PDB file of C-alpha atoms in Angstrom:
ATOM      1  CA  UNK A   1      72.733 110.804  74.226  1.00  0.00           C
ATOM      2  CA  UNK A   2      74.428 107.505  73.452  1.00  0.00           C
ATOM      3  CA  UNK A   3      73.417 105.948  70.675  1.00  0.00           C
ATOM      4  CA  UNK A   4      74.340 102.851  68.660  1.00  0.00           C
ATOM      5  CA  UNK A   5      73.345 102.131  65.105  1.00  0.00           C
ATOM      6  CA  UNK A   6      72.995  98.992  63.443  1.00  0.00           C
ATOM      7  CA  UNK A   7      73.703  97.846  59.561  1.00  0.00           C
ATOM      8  CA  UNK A   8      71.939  94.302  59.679  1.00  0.00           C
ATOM      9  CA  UNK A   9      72.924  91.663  57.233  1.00  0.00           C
ATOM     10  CA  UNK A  10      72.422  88.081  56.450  1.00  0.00           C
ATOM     11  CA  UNK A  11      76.132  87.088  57.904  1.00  0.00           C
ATOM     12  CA  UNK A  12      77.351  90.043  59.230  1.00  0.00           C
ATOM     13  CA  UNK A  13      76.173  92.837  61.580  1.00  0.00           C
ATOM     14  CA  UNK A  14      77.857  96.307  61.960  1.00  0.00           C
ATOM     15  CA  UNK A  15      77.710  98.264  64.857  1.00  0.00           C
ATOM     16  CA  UNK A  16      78.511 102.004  65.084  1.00  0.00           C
ATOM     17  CA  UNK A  17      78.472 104.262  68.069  1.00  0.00           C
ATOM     18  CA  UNK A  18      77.771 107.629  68.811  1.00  0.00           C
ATOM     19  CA  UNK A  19      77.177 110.793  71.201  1.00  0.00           C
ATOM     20  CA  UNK A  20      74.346 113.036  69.771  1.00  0.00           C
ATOM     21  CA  UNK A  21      76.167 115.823  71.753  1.00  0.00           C
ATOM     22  CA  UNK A  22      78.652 115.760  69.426  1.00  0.00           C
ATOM     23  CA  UNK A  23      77.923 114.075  66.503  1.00  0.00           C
ATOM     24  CA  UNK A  24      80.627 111.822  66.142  1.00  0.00           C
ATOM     25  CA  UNK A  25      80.185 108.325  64.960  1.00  0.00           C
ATOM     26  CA  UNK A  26      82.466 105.812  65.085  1.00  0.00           C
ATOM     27  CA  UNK A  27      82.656 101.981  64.072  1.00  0.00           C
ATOM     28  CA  UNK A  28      82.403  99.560  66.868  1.00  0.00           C
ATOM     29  CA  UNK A  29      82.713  96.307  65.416  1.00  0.00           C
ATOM     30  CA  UNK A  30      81.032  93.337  63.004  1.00  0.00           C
ATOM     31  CA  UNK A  31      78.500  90.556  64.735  1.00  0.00           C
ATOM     32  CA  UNK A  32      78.944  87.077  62.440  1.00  0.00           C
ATOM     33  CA  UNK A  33      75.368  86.105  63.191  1.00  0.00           C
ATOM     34  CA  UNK A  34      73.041  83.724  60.750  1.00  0.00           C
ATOM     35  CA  UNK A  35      70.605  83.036  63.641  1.00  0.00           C
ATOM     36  CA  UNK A  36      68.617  86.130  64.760  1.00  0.00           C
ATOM     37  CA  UNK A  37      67.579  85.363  67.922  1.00  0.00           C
ATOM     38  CA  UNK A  38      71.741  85.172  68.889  1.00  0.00           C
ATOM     39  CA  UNK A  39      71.997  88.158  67.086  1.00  0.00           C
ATOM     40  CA  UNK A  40      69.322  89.677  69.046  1.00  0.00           C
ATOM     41  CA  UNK A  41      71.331  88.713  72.701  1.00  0.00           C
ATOM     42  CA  UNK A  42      74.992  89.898  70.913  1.00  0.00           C
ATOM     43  CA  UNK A  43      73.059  93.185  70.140  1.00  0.00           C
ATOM     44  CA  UNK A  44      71.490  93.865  73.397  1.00  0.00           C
ATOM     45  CA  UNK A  45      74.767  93.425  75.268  1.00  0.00           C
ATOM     46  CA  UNK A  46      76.804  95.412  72.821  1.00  0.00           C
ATOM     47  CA  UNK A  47      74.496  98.151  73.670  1.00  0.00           C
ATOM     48  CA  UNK A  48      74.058  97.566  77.411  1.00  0.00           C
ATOM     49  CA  UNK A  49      78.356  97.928  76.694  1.00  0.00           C
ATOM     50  CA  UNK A  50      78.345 101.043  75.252  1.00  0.00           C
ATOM     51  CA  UNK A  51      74.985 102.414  77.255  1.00  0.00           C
ATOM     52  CA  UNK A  52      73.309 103.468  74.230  1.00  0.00           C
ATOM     53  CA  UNK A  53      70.221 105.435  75.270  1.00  0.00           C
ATOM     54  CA  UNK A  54      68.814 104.547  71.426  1.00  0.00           C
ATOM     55  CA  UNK A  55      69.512 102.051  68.491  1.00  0.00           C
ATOM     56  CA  UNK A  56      69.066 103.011  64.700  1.00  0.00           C
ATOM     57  CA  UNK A  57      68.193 100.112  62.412  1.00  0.00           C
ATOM     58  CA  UNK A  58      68.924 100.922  58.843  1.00  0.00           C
ATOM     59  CA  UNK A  59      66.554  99.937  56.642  1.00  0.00           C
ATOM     60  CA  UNK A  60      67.386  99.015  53.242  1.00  0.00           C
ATOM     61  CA  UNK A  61      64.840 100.628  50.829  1.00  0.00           C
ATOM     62  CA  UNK A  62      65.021 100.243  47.028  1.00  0.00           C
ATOM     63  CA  UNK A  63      66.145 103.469  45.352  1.00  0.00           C
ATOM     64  CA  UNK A  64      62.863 104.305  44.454  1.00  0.00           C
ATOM     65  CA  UNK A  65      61.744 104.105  48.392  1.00  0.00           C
ATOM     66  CA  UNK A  66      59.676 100.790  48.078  1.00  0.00           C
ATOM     67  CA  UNK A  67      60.491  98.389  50.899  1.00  0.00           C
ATOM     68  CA  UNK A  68      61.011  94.826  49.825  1.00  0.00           C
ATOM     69  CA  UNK A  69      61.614  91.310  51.723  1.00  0.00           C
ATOM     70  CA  UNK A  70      65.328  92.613  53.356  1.00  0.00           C
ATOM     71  CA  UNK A  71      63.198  95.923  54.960  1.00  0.00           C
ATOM     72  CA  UNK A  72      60.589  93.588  56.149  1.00  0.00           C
ATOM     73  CA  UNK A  73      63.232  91.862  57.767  1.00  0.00           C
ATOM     74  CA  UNK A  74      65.144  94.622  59.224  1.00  0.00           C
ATOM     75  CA  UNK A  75      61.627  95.857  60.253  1.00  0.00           C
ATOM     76  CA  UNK A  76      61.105  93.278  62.269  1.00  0.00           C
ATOM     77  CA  UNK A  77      64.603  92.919  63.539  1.00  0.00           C
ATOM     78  CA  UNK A  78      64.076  96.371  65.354  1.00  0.00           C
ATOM     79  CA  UNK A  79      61.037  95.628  67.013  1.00  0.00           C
ATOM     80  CA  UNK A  80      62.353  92.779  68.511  1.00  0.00           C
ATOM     81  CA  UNK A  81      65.285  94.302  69.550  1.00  0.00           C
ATOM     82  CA  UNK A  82      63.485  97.085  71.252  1.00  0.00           C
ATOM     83  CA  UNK A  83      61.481  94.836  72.766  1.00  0.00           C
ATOM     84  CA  UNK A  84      64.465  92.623  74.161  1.00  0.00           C
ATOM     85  CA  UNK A  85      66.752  95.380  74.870  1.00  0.00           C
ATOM     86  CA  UNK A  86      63.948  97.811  76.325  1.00  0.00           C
ATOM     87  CA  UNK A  87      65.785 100.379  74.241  1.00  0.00           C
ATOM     88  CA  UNK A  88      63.703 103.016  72.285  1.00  0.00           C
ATOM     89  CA  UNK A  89      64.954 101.599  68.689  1.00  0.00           C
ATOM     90  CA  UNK A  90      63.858 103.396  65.294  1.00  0.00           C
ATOM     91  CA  UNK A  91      64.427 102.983  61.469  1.00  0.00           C
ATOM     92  CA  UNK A  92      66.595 104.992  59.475  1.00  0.00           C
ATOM     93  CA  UNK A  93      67.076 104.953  55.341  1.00  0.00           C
ATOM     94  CA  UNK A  94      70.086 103.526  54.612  1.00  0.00           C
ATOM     95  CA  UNK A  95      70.057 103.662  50.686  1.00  0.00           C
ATOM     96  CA  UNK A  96      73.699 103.932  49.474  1.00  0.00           C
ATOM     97  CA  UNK A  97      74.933 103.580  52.639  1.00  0.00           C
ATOM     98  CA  UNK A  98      77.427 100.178  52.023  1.00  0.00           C
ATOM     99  CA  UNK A  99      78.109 102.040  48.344  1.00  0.00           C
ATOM    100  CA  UNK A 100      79.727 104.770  50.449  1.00  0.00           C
ATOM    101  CA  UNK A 101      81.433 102.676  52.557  1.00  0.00           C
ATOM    102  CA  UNK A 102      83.019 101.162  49.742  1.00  0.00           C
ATOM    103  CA  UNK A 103      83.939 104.633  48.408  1.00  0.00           C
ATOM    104  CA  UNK A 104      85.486 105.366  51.609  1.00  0.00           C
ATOM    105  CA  UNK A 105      87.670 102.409  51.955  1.00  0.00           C
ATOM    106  CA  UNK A 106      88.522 102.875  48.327  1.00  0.00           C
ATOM    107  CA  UNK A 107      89.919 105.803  49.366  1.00  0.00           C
ATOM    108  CA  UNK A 108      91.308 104.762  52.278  1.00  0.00           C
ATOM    109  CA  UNK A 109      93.459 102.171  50.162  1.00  0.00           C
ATOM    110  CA  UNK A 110      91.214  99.274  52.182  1.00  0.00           C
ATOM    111  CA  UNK A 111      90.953  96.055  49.695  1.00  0.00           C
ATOM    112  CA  UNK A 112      90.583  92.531  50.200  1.00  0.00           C
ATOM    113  CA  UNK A 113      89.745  90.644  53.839  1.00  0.00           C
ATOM    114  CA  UNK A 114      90.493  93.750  55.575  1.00  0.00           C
ATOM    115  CA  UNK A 115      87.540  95.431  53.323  1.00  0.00           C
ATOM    116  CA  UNK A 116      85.176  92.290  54.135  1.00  0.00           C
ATOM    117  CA  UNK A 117      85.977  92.138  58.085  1.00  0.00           C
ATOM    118  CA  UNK A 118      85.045  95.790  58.116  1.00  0.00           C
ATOM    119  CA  UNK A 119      82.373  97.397  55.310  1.00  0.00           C
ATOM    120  CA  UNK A 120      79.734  96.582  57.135  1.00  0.00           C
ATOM    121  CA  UNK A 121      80.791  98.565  60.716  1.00  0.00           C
ATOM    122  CA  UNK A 122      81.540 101.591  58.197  1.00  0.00           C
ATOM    123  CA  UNK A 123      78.365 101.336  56.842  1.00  0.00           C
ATOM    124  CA  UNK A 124      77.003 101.498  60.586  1.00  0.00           C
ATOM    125  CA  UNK A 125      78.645 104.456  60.856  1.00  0.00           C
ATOM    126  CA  UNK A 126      77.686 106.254  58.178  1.00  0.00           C
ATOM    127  CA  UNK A 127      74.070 105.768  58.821  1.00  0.00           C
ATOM    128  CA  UNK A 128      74.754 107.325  62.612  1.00  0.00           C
ATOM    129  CA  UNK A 129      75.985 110.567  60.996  1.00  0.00           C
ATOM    130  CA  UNK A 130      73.382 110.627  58.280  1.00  0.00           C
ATOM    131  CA  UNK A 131      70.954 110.461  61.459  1.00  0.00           C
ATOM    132  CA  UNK A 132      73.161 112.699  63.714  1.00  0.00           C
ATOM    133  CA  UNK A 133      72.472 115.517  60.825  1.00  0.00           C
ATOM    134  CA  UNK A 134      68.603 114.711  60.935  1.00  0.00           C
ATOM    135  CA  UNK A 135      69.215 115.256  64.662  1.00  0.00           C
ATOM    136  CA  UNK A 136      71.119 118.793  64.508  1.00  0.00           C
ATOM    137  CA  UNK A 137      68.534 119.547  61.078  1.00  0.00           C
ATOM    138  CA  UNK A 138      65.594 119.150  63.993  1.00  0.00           C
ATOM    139  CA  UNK A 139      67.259 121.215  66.464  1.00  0.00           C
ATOM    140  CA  UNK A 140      67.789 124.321  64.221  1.00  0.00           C
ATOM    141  CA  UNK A 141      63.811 124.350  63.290  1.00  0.00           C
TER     142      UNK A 141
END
């Protein structure tokens, strides 16, 4: 199954995608977005692109797994977007995820505007491997 996460910001948008088969995630890109609605259509055809058969939606809880104004937003975000896309969409905890990312391109010797165009699509893709593992976790039980 094809499936495309999502790491929604206030500017920027990254997109990861995925085959469940495998378990492979892999960036696909940053939406520049402020108006959500337009982020909504760019969304919808980047995964009508890339056939995703599912869309995860991080949602940004607070370390101590409250949900504040941002998750609210994100929230909503998905249920529009399954409703536009007609795309079974779901939530997925995304705590640490843009810390790792920045971890990663730290390592990766990734600084400066390269590091901006980019965190975000890592980020993306880390939360489509964190839910790949949930994936193969259900499959073994």
């Amino acid at each position: 199954m094809i499936i495309m996460a999502v790491d929604a910001g206030k500017a920027r948008t990254g997109i990861a995608t995925g085959d469940s088969a495998n378990g492979f995630a892999f960036p696909k890109g940053v939406i520049t977005e402020y108006h959500t609605d337009r982020l909504i259509e760019k969304l919808c055809k980047t995964a009508a692109d890339c056939k995703a058969e599912r869309i995860v939606v991080g949602l940004p809880r607070n370390m101590d797994g409250s949900e504040g104004f941002r998750a609210e937003e994100c929230t909503a975000l998905a249920k529009a977007l399954e409703e536009a896309s007609g795309i079974e969409t779901v939530l997925w905890d995304e705590r640490c995820t843009t810390v790792a990312a920045y971890t990663a391109l730290d390592a990766a010797g990734t600084y400066g505007k390269k590091r901006k165009t980019v965190i975000d699509a890592v980020a993306a893709t880390l939360i489509l491997e964190s839910y790949f593992a949930y994936l193969k976790n259900q499959e073994k039980q």
